[in-house]
Amino acid sequence: MKTSLKNQYAQPNQILIFLVSIVFGYNLYMAIVHPERSHLVLSIVLLAITLFMCREYGYKETKDK
């Protein structure tokens, strides 16, 4: 029996957003407190990749037959 999901990428997108938020928040904190040890540019690149993935695979409803 096959179950149909309206959007199979919804949960992975939520997990990805959660993890990127943690990484970006930590690196933003490091940029404020210890600027020499922060990797803020890498976090912004990761944020851009996440934005692309969520726009490409997320929030689109598939048509049911």
N, CA, C and O atoms as a Tripos MOL2 file, in Angstrom:
@<TRIPOS>MOLECULE
protein
  260   259    65     0     0
PROTEIN
NO_CHARGES

@<TRIPOS>ATOM
      1 N           0.8410   -1.1650    0.0000 N.3       1 MET1
      2 CA          0.0000    0.0000    0.0000 C.3       1 MET1
      3 C           0.8900    1.2340    0.0000 C.2       1 MET1
      4 O           1.7650    1.3820    0.8530 O.2       1 MET1
      5 N           0.6630    2.0970   -0.9440 N.am      2 LYS2
      6 CA          1.4850    3.2800   -1.0890 C.3       2 LYS2
      7 C           0.7330    4.4800   -0.5410 C.2       2 LYS2
      8 O          -0.4170    4.7320   -0.9010 O.2       2 LYS2
      9 N           1.3970    5.2060    0.3260 N.am      3 THR3
     10 CA          0.7790    6.4140    0.8660 C.3       3 THR3
     11 C           1.3080    7.6100    0.0990 C.2       3 THR3
     12 O           2.4870    7.6610   -0.2490 O.2       3 THR3
     13 N           0.4520    8.5540   -0.1590 N.am      4 SER4
     14 CA          0.8790    9.7440   -0.8960 C.3       4 SER4
     15 C           1.0750   10.8910    0.0800 C.2       4 SER4
     16 O           0.2270   11.1580    0.9310 O.2       4 SER4
     17 N           2.1860   11.5500   -0.0560 N.am      5 LEU5
     18 CA          2.4720   12.7210    0.7480 C.3       5 LEU5
     19 C           2.2750   13.9590   -0.1090 C.2       5 LEU5
     20 O           2.6300   13.9590   -1.2870 O.2       5 LEU5
     21 N           1.7260   14.9920    0.4560 N.am      6 LYS6
     22 CA          1.5260   16.2070   -0.3210 C.3       6 LYS6
     23 C           2.8550   16.8630   -0.6640 C.2       6 LYS6
     24 O           3.0200   17.3970   -1.7600 O.2       6 LYS6
     25 N           3.7940   16.8270    0.2580 N.am      7 ASN7
     26 CA          5.1140   17.3870    0.0030 C.3       7 ASN7
     27 C           6.1230   16.5490    0.7700 C.2       7 ASN7
     28 O           6.2130   16.6350    1.9950 O.2       7 ASN7
     29 N           6.8670   15.7520    0.0550 N.am      8 GLN8
     30 CA          7.7950   14.8400    0.7150 C.3       8 GLN8
     31 C           9.0460   15.5430    1.2280 C.2       8 GLN8
     32 O           9.8150   14.9470    1.9820 O.2       8 GLN8
     33 N           9.2650   16.7840    0.8430 N.am      9 TYR9
     34 CA         10.4460   17.5260    1.2730 C.3       9 TYR9
     35 C          10.1620   18.4760    2.4290 C.2       9 TYR9
     36 O          11.0610   19.2110    2.8390 O.2       9 TYR9
     37 N           8.9570   18.4900    2.9660 N.am     10 ALA10
     38 CA          8.6020   19.4530    4.0080 C.3      10 ALA10
     39 C           9.3990   19.2170    5.2880 C.2      10 ALA10
     40 O           9.9620   20.1610    5.8420 O.2      10 ALA10
     41 N           9.4570   17.9870    5.7610 N.am     11 GLN11
     42 CA         10.1960   17.7110    6.9900 C.3      11 GLN11
     43 C          11.7050   17.8780    6.8320 C.2      11 GLN11
     44 O          12.3270   18.4690    7.7140 O.2      11 GLN11
     45 N          12.3280   17.3920    5.7580 N.am     12 PRO12
     46 CA         13.7680   17.6720    5.6130 C.3      12 PRO12
     47 C          14.0810   19.1670    5.5140 C.2      12 PRO12
     48 O          15.1190   19.6120    6.0030 O.2      12 PRO12
     49 N          13.1980   19.9410    4.8900 N.am     13 ASN13
     50 CA         13.4170   21.3850    4.8260 C.3      13 ASN13
     51 C          13.3520   22.0190    6.2070 C.2      13 ASN13
     52 O          14.1380   22.9150    6.5150 O.2      13 ASN13
     53 N          12.4250   21.5630    7.0400 N.am     14 GLN14
     54 CA         12.3260   22.1020    8.3930 C.3      14 GLN14
     55 C          13.5700   21.7690    9.2120 C.2      14 GLN14
     56 O          14.0500   22.6010    9.9810 O.2      14 GLN14
     57 N          14.0910   20.5570    9.0490 N.am     15 ILE15
     58 CA         15.3120   20.1610    9.7500 C.3      15 ILE15
     59 C          16.4990   20.9760    9.2540 C.2      15 ILE15
     60 O          17.3290   21.4120   10.0520 O.2      15 ILE15
     61 N          16.5860   21.1810    7.9510 N.am     16 LEU16
     62 CA         17.6700   21.9720    7.3700 C.3      16 LEU16
     63 C          17.6310   23.4140    7.8630 C.2      16 LEU16
     64 O          18.6700   23.9870    8.1930 O.2      16 LEU16
     65 N          16.4500   23.9960    7.9140 N.am     17 ILE17
     66 CA         16.3090   25.3640    8.4110 C.3      17 ILE17
     67 C          16.7170   25.4440    9.8740 C.2      17 ILE17
     68 O          17.3690   26.4060   10.2790 O.2      17 ILE17
     69 N          16.3460   24.4540   10.6680 N.am     18 PHE18
     70 CA         16.7090   24.4220   12.0840 C.3      18 PHE18
     71 C          18.2230   24.3600   12.2650 C.2      18 PHE18
     72 O          18.7840   25.1110   13.0630 O.2      18 PHE18
     73 N          18.8810   23.4730   11.5300 N.am     19 LEU19
     74 CA         20.3340   23.3290   11.6640 C.3      19 LEU19
     75 C          21.0850   24.5670   11.1770 C.2      19 LEU19
     76 O          22.0580   24.9890   11.8020 O.2      19 LEU19
     77 N          20.6410   25.1430   10.0770 N.am     20 VAL20
     78 CA         21.2960   26.3430    9.5620 C.3      20 VAL20
     79 C          21.0890   27.5100   10.5240 C.2      20 VAL20
     80 O          21.9830   28.3410   10.6830 O.2      20 VAL20
     81 N          19.9350   27.5830   11.1620 N.am     21 SER21
     82 CA         19.6960   28.6370   12.1400 C.3      21 SER21
     83 C          20.6330   28.5190   13.3240 C.2      21 SER21
     84 O          21.1420   29.5240   13.8180 O.2      21 SER21
     85 N          20.8660   27.2980   13.7820 N.am     22 ILE22
     86 CA         21.7940   27.0850   14.8920 C.3      22 ILE22
     87 C          23.2080   27.5010   14.4950 C.2      22 ILE22
     88 O          23.8750   28.2190   15.2390 O.2      22 ILE22
     89 N          23.6640   27.0550   13.3320 N.am     23 VAL23
     90 CA         25.0240   27.3740   12.8760 C.3      23 VAL23
     91 C          25.1880   28.8710   12.6530 C.2      23 VAL23
     92 O          26.1960   29.4500   13.0570 O.2      23 VAL23
     93 N          24.2090   29.5020   12.0170 N.am     24 PHE24
     94 CA         24.2980   30.9340   11.7540 C.3      24 PHE24
     95 C          24.2630   31.7290   13.0570 C.2      24 PHE24
     96 O          25.0220   32.6860   13.2120 O.2      24 PHE24
     97 N          23.4040   31.3540   13.9830 N.am     25 GLY25
     98 CA         23.3370   32.0490   15.2670 C.3      25 GLY25
     99 C          24.6310   31.9340   16.0500 C.2      25 GLY25
    100 O          25.0910   32.9120   16.6400 O.2      25 GLY25
    101 N          25.2170   30.7540   16.0610 N.am     26 TYR26
    102 CA         26.4860   30.5560   16.7640 C.3      26 TYR26
    103 C          27.5980   31.3920   16.1280 C.2      26 TYR26
    104 O          28.3830   32.0250   16.8360 O.2      26 TYR26
    105 N          27.6660   31.3960   14.8090 N.am     27 ASN27
    106 CA         28.7110   32.1710   14.1360 C.3      27 ASN27
    107 C          28.4830   33.6690   14.2570 C.2      27 ASN27
    108 O          29.4480   34.4330   14.2830 O.2      27 ASN27
    109 N          27.2480   34.1040   14.3300 N.am     28 LEU28
    110 CA         26.9630   35.5110   14.5720 C.3      28 LEU28
    111 C          27.4060   35.9020   15.9780 C.2      28 LEU28
    112 O          27.9740   36.9760   16.1760 O.2      28 LEU28
    113 N          27.1500   35.0430   16.9450 N.am     29 TYR29
    114 CA         27.6250   35.2650   18.3090 C.3      29 TYR29
    115 C          29.1500   35.3320   18.3460 C.2      29 TYR29
    116 O          29.7190   36.2030   19.0030 O.2      29 TYR29
    117 N          29.8100   34.4150   17.6410 N.am     30 MET30
    118 CA         31.2740   34.4080   17.6030 C.3      30 MET30
    119 C          31.8180   35.6620   16.9250 C.2      30 MET30
    120 O          32.8760   36.1590   17.3090 O.2      30 MET30
    121 N          31.1070   36.1790   15.9180 N.am     31 ALA31
    122 CA         31.5510   37.3980   15.2410 C.3      31 ALA31
    123 C          31.4620   38.5990   16.1720 C.2      31 ALA31
    124 O          32.2640   39.5260   16.0630 O.2      31 ALA31
    125 N          30.5020   38.5910   17.0790 N.am     32 ILE32
    126 CA         30.3590   39.6990   18.0180 C.3      32 ILE32
    127 C          31.3640   39.5840   19.1620 C.2      32 ILE32
    128 O          32.0090   40.5690   19.5220 O.2      32 ILE32
    129 N          31.4990   38.3890   19.7330 N.am     33 VAL33
    130 CA         32.3390   38.2080   20.9080 C.3      33 VAL33
    131 C          33.8040   37.9830   20.5450 C.2      33 VAL33
    132 O          34.6840   38.6270   21.1160 O.2      33 VAL33
    133 N          34.0740   37.0910   19.6160 N.am     34 HIS34
    134 CA         35.4450   36.7560   19.1990 C.3      34 HIS34
    135 C          35.5390   36.8600   17.6770 C.2      34 HIS34
    136 O          35.4310   35.8420   16.9920 O.2      34 HIS34
    137 N          35.7330   38.0470   17.1350 N.am     35 PRO35
    138 CA         35.7270   38.2030   15.6670 C.3      35 PRO35
    139 C          36.8050   37.4090   14.9430 C.2      35 PRO35
    140 O          36.6330   37.0680   13.7720 O.2      35 PRO35
    141 N          37.8950   37.1110   15.6040 N.am     36 GLU36
    142 CA         38.9770   36.3820   14.9350 C.3      36 GLU36
    143 C          38.6450   34.9010   14.7370 C.2      36 GLU36
    144 O          39.2690   34.2440   13.9040 O.2      36 GLU36
    145 N          37.6790   34.3650   15.4820 N.am     37 ARG37
    146 CA         37.3490   32.9410   15.3730 C.3      37 ARG37
    147 C          36.0210   32.6620   14.6740 C.2      37 ARG37
    148 O          35.5650   31.5190   14.6560 O.2      37 ARG37
    149 N          35.4070   33.6690   14.1100 N.am     38 SER38
    150 CA         34.0960   33.4600   13.4860 C.3      38 SER38
    151 C          34.2410   33.0440   12.0240 C.2      38 SER38
    152 O          35.2200   33.3870   11.3610 O.2      38 SER38
    153 N          33.2740   32.3170   11.5470 N.am     39 HIS39
    154 CA         33.2070   31.8820   10.1510 C.3      39 HIS39
    155 C          31.8800   32.3680    9.5690 C.2      39 HIS39
    156 O          31.0700   31.5800    9.0800 O.2      39 HIS39
    157 N          31.6850   33.6590    9.6320 N.am     40 LEU40
    158 CA         30.4130   34.2420    9.2380 C.3      40 LEU40
    159 C          30.1700   34.1350    7.7390 C.2      40 LEU40
    160 O          29.0260   33.9700    7.3160 O.2      40 LEU40
    161 N          31.2130   34.2260    6.9320 N.am     41 VAL41
    162 CA         31.0570   34.1350    5.4740 C.3      41 VAL41
    163 C          30.5660   32.7350    5.0850 C.2      41 VAL41
    164 O          29.7040   32.5910    4.2190 O.2      41 VAL41
    165 N          31.1200   31.7160    5.7300 N.am     42 LEU42
    166 CA         30.6580   30.3550    5.4420 C.3      42 LEU42
    167 C          29.2130   30.1550    5.8690 C.2      42 LEU42
    168 O          28.4690   29.4300    5.2070 O.2      42 LEU42
    169 N          28.8070   30.7800    6.9540 N.am     43 SER43
    170 CA         27.4170   30.6810    7.3900 C.3      43 SER43
    171 C          26.4730   31.3570    6.4090 C.2      43 SER43
    172 O          25.3700   30.8660    6.1660 O.2      43 SER43
    173 N          26.8970   32.4740    5.8450 N.am     44 ILE44
    174 CA         26.0570   33.1680    4.8620 C.3      44 ILE44
    175 C          25.9360   32.3440    3.5880 C.2      44 ILE44
    176 O          24.8710   32.3230    2.9700 O.2      44 ILE44
    177 N          27.0010   31.6690    3.1840 N.am     45 VAL45
    178 CA         26.9390   30.7740    2.0260 C.3      45 VAL45
    179 C          25.9890   29.6150    2.3120 C.2      45 VAL45
    180 O          25.1860   29.2460    1.4540 O.2      45 VAL45
    181 N          26.0740   29.0410    3.5090 N.am     46 LEU46
    182 CA         25.1630   27.9610    3.9020 C.3      46 LEU46
    183 C          23.7190   28.4510    3.9330 C.2      46 LEU46
    184 O          22.8080   27.7150    3.5560 O.2      46 LEU46
    185 N          23.5070   29.6660    4.3710 N.am     47 LEU47
    186 CA         22.1750   30.2570    4.3870 C.3      47 LEU47
    187 C          21.6280   30.4290    2.9660 C.2      47 LEU47
    188 O          20.4440   30.1950    2.7260 O.2      47 LEU47
    189 N          22.4790   30.8350    2.0330 N.am     48 ALA48
    190 CA         22.0560   30.9920    0.6420 C.3      48 ALA48
    191 C          21.7050   29.6460    0.0080 C.2      48 ALA48
    192 O          20.7340   29.5400   -0.7420 O.2      48 ALA48
    193 N          22.4950   28.6260    0.3110 N.am     49 ILE49
    194 CA         22.1970   27.2840   -0.2020 C.3      49 ILE49
    195 C          20.8680   26.7800    0.3450 C.2      49 ILE49
    196 O          20.0830   26.1680   -0.3790 O.2      49 ILE49
    197 N          20.6230   27.0380    1.6190 N.am     50 THR50
    198 CA         19.3560   26.6260    2.2290 C.3      50 THR50
    199 C          18.1770   27.3550    1.6020 C.2      50 THR50
    200 O          17.1260   26.7590    1.3650 O.2      50 THR50
    201 N          18.3510   28.6340    1.3370 N.am     51 LEU51
    202 CA         17.2860   29.3980    0.6860 C.3      51 LEU51
    203 C          16.9730   28.8190   -0.6890 C.2      51 LEU51
    204 O          15.8050   28.6740   -1.0500 O.2      51 LEU51
    205 N          18.0020   28.4900   -1.4540 N.am     52 PHE52
    206 CA         17.7950   27.8920   -2.7740 C.3      52 PHE52
    207 C          17.0830   26.5420   -2.6640 C.2      52 PHE52
    208 O          16.1520   26.2720   -3.4220 O.2      52 PHE52
    209 N          17.5140   25.6950   -1.7270 N.am     53 MET53
    210 CA         16.9060   24.3660   -1.5750 C.3      53 MET53
    211 C          15.4420   24.4680   -1.1620 C.2      53 MET53
    212 O          14.6070   23.7100   -1.6550 O.2      53 MET53
    213 N          15.1250   25.3890   -0.2710 N.am     54 CYS54
    214 CA         13.7350   25.5330    0.1620 C.3      54 CYS54
    215 C          12.8520   26.0910   -0.9500 C.2      54 CYS54
    216 O          11.6840   25.7200   -1.0680 O.2      54 CYS54
    217 N          13.4080   26.9760   -1.7580 N.am     55 ARG55
    218 CA         12.6150   27.4850   -2.8830 C.3      55 ARG55
    219 C          12.4580   26.4470   -3.9820 C.2      55 ARG55
    220 O          11.4220   26.3930   -4.6450 O.2      55 ARG55
    221 N          13.4750   25.6270   -4.1770 N.am     56 GLU56
    222 CA         13.4270   24.6220   -5.2390 C.3      56 GLU56
    223 C          12.5370   23.4340   -4.8610 C.2      56 GLU56
    224 O          11.7400   22.9760   -5.6790 O.2      56 GLU56
    225 N          12.6650   22.9400   -3.6460 N.am     57 TYR57
    226 CA         11.9870   21.7040   -3.2660 C.3      57 TYR57
    227 C          10.8840   21.8820   -2.2420 C.2      57 TYR57
    228 O          10.1350   20.9370   -1.9940 O.2      57 TYR57
    229 N          10.7540   23.0180   -1.6540 N.am     58 GLY58
    230 CA          9.8000   23.1480   -0.5750 C.3      58 GLY58
    231 C           8.5710   23.9370   -0.9420 C.2      58 GLY58
    232 O           8.5690   24.7350   -1.8790 O.2      58 GLY58
    233 N           7.5420   23.6980   -0.1940 N.am     59 TYR59
    234 CA          6.3120   24.4630   -0.2360 C.3      59 TYR59
    235 C           5.5560   24.3650   -1.5490 C.2      59 TYR59
    236 O           4.6610   25.1730   -1.8010 O.2      59 TYR59
    237 N           5.8910   23.3980   -2.3880 N.am     60 LYS60
    238 CA          5.1220   23.1610   -3.5950 C.3      60 LYS60
    239 C           4.1870   21.9740   -3.3220 C.2      60 LYS60
    240 O           4.6060   20.9440   -2.7920 O.2      60 LYS60
    241 N           2.9520   22.1400   -3.6840 N.am     61 GLU61
    242 CA          2.0110   21.0510   -3.5010 C.3      61 GLU61
    243 C           1.9720   20.1950   -4.7730 C.2      61 GLU61
    244 O           1.8680   20.7160   -5.8830 O.2      61 GLU61
    245 N           2.0570   18.9010   -4.5910 N.am     62 THR62
    246 CA          1.9560   18.0190   -5.7350 C.3      62 THR62
    247 C           0.4960   17.7150   -6.0060 C.2      62 THR62
    248 O          -0.3290   17.7000   -5.0920 O.2      62 THR62
    249 N           0.1900   17.4770   -7.2440 N.am     63 LYS63
    250 CA         -1.1920   17.1860   -7.6080 C.3      63 LYS63
    251 C          -1.5000   15.7140   -7.3610 C.2      63 LYS63
    252 O          -0.7380   14.8300   -7.7550 O.2      63 LYS63
    253 N          -2.6230   15.4680   -6.7050 N.am     64 ASP64
    254 CA         -3.0680   14.0950   -6.4690 C.3      64 ASP64
    255 C          -3.8570   13.6010   -7.6660 C.2      64 ASP64
    256 O          -4.6130   14.3490   -8.2860 O.2      64 ASP64
    257 N          -3.6680   12.3330   -7.9770 N.am     65 LYS65
    258 CA         -4.4150   11.7450   -9.0930 C.3      65 LYS65
    259 C          -5.6990   11.1160   -8.6080 C.2      65 LYS65
    260 O          -6.4600   10.5720   -9.4080 O.2      65 LYS65
@<TRIPOS>BOND
     1     1     2 1
     2     2     3 1
     3     3     4 2
     4     3     5 am
     5     5     6 1
     6     6     7 1
     7     7     8 2
     8     7     9 am
     9     9    10 1
    10    10    11 1
    11    11    12 2
    12    11    13 am
    13    13    14 1
    14    14    15 1
    15    15    16 2
    16    15    17 am
    17    17    18 1
    18    18    19 1
    19    19    20 2
    20    19    21 am
    21    21    22 1
    22    22    23 1
    23    23    24 2
    24    23    25 am
    25    25    26 1
    26    26    27 1
    27    27    28 2
    28    27    29 am
    29    29    30 1
    30    30    31 1
    31    31    32 2
    32    31    33 am
    33    33    34 1
    34    34    35 1
    35    35    36 2
    36    35    37 am
    37    37    38 1
    38    38    39 1
    39    39    40 2
    40    39    41 am
    41    41    42 1
    42    42    43 1
    43    43    44 2
    44    43    45 am
    45    45    46 1
    46    46    47 1
    47    47    48 2
    48    47    49 am
    49    49    50 1
    50    50    51 1
    51    51    52 2
    52    51    53 am
    53    53    54 1
    54    54    55 1
    55    55    56 2
    56    55    57 am
    57    57    58 1
    58    58    59 1
    59    59    60 2
    60    59    61 am
    61    61    62 1
    62    62    63 1
    63    63    64 2
    64    63    65 am
    65    65    66 1
    66    66    67 1
    67    67    68 2
    68    67    69 am
    69    69    70 1
    70    70    71 1
    71    71    72 2
    72    71    73 am
    73    73    74 1
    74    74    75 1
    75    75    76 2
    76    75    77 am
    77    77    78 1
    78    78    79 1
    79    79    80 2
    80    79    81 am
    81    81    82 1
    82    82    83 1
    83    83    84 2
    84    83    85 am
    85    85    86 1
    86    86    87 1
    87    87    88 2
    88    87    89 am
    89    89    90 1
    90    90    91 1
    91    91    92 2
    92    91    93 am
    93    93    94 1
    94    94    95 1
    95    95    96 2
    96    95    97 am
    97    97    98 1
    98    98    99 1
    99    99   100 2
   100    99   101 am
   101   101   102 1
   102   102   103 1
   103   103   104 2
   104   103   105 am
   105   105   106 1
   106   106   107 1
   107   107   108 2
   108   107   109 am
   109   109   110 1
   110   110   111 1
   111   111   112 2
   112   111   113 am
   113   113   114 1
   114   114   115 1
   115   115   116 2
   116   115   117 am
   117   117   118 1
   118   118   119 1
   119   119   120 2
   120   119   121 am
   121   121   122 1
   122   122   123 1
   123   123   124 2
   124   123   125 am
   125   125   126 1
   126   126   127 1
   127   127   128 2
   128   127   129 am
   129   129   130 1
   130   130   131 1
   131   131   132 2
   132   131   133 am
   133   133   134 1
   134   134   135 1
   135   135   136 2
   136   135   137 am
   137   137   138 1
   138   138   139 1
   139   139   140 2
   140   139   141 am
   141   141   142 1
   142   142   143 1
   143   143   144 2
   144   143   145 am
   145   145   146 1
   146   146   147 1
   147   147   148 2
   148   147   149 am
   149   149   150 1
   150   150   151 1
   151   151   152 2
   152   151   153 am
   153   153   154 1
   154   154   155 1
   155   155   156 2
   156   155   157 am
   157   157   158 1
   158   158   159 1
   159   159   160 2
   160   159   161 am
   161   161   162 1
   162   162   163 1
   163   163   164 2
   164   163   165 am
   165   165   166 1
   166   166   167 1
   167   167   168 2
   168   167   169 am
   169   169   170 1
   170   170   171 1
   171   171   172 2
   172   171   173 am
   173   173   174 1
   174   174   175 1
   175   175   176 2
   176   175   177 am
   177   177   178 1
   178   178   179 1
   179   179   180 2
   180   179   181 am
   181   181   182 1
   182   182   183 1
   183   183   184 2
   184   183   185 am
   185   185   186 1
   186   186   187 1
   187   187   188 2
   188   187   189 am
   189   189   190 1
   190   190   191 1
   191   191   192 2
   192   191   193 am
   193   193   194 1
   194   194   195 1
   195   195   196 2
   196   195   197 am
   197   197   198 1
   198   198   199 1
   199   199   200 2
   200   199   201 am
   201   201   202 1
   202   202   203 1
   203   203   204 2
   204   203   205 am
   205   205   206 1
   206   206   207 1
   207   207   208 2
   208   207   209 am
   209   209   210 1
   210   210   211 1
   211   211   212 2
   212   211   213 am
   213   213   214 1
   214   214   215 1
   215   215   216 2
   216   215   217 am
   217   217   218 1
   218   218   219 1
   219   219   220 2
   220   219   221 am
   221   221   222 1
   222   222   223 1
   223   223   224 2
   224   223   225 am
   225   225   226 1
   226   226   227 1
   227   227   228 2
   228   227   229 am
   229   229   230 1
   230   230   231 1
   231   231   232 2
   232   231   233 am
   233   233   234 1
   234   234   235 1
   235   235   236 2
   236   235   237 am
   237   237   238 1
   238   238   239 1
   239   239   240 2
   240   239   241 am
   241   241   242 1
   242   242   243 1
   243   243   244 2
   244   243   245 am
   245   245   246 1
   246   246   247 1
   247   247   248 2
   248   247   249 am
   249   249   250 1
   250   250   251 1
   251   251   252 2
   252   251   253 am
   253   253   254 1
   254   254   255 1
   255   255   256 2
   256   255   257 am
   257   257   258 1
   258   258   259 1
   259   259   260 2
@<TRIPOS>SUBSTRUCTURE
     1 MET1         2 RESIDUE 1 A MET
     2 LYS2         6 RESIDUE 1 A LYS
     3 THR3        10 RESIDUE 1 A THR
     4 SER4        14 RESIDUE 1 A SER
     5 LEU5        18 RESIDUE 1 A LEU
     6 LYS6        22 RESIDUE 1 A LYS
     7 ASN7        26 RESIDUE 1 A ASN
     8 GLN8        30 RESIDUE 1 A GLN
     9 TYR9        34 RESIDUE 1 A TYR
    10 ALA10       38 RESIDUE 1 A ALA
    11 GLN11       42 RESIDUE 1 A GLN
    12 PRO12       46 RESIDUE 1 A PRO
    13 ASN13       50 RESIDUE 1 A ASN
    14 GLN14       54 RESIDUE 1 A GLN
    15 ILE15       58 RESIDUE 1 A ILE
    16 LEU16       62 RESIDUE 1 A LEU
    17 ILE17       66 RESIDUE 1 A ILE
    18 PHE18       70 RESIDUE 1 A PHE
    19 LEU19       74 RESIDUE 1 A LEU
    20 VAL20       78 RESIDUE 1 A VAL
    21 SER21       82 RESIDUE 1 A SER
    22 ILE22       86 RESIDUE 1 A ILE
    23 VAL23       90 RESIDUE 1 A VAL
    24 PHE24       94 RESIDUE 1 A PHE
    25 GLY25       98 RESIDUE 1 A GLY
    26 TYR26      102 RESIDUE 1 A TYR
    27 ASN27      106 RESIDUE 1 A ASN
    28 LEU28      110 RESIDUE 1 A LEU
    29 TYR29      114 RESIDUE 1 A TYR
    30 MET30      118 RESIDUE 1 A MET
    31 ALA31      122 RESIDUE 1 A ALA
    32 ILE32      126 RESIDUE 1 A ILE
    33 VAL33      130 RESIDUE 1 A VAL
    34 HIS34      134 RESIDUE 1 A HIS
    35 PRO35      138 RESIDUE 1 A PRO
    36 GLU36      142 RESIDUE 1 A GLU
    37 ARG37      146 RESIDUE 1 A ARG
    38 SER38      150 RESIDUE 1 A SER
    39 HIS39      154 RESIDUE 1 A HIS
    40 LEU40      158 RESIDUE 1 A LEU
    41 VAL41      162 RESIDUE 1 A VAL
    42 LEU42      166 RESIDUE 1 A LEU
    43 SER43      170 RESIDUE 1 A SER
    44 ILE44      174 RESIDUE 1 A ILE
    45 VAL45      178 RESIDUE 1 A VAL
    46 LEU46      182 RESIDUE 1 A LEU
    47 LEU47      186 RESIDUE 1 A LEU
    48 ALA48      190 RESIDUE 1 A ALA
    49 ILE49      194 RESIDUE 1 A ILE
    50 THR50      198 RESIDUE 1 A THR
    51 LEU51      202 RESIDUE 1 A LEU
    52 PHE52      206 RESIDUE 1 A PHE
    53 MET53      210 RESIDUE 1 A MET
    54 CYS54      214 RESIDUE 1 A CYS
    55 ARG55      218 RESIDUE 1 A ARG
    56 GLU56      222 RESIDUE 1 A GLU
    57 TYR57      226 RESIDUE 1 A TYR
    58 GLY58      230 RESIDUE 1 A GLY
    59 TYR59      234 RESIDUE 1 A TYR
    60 LYS60      238 RESIDUE 1 A LYS
    61 GLU61      242 RESIDUE 1 A GLU
    62 THR62      246 RESIDUE 1 A THR
    63 LYS63      250 RESIDUE 1 A LYS
    64 ASP64      254 RESIDUE 1 A ASP
    65 LYS65      258 RESIDUE 1 A LYS
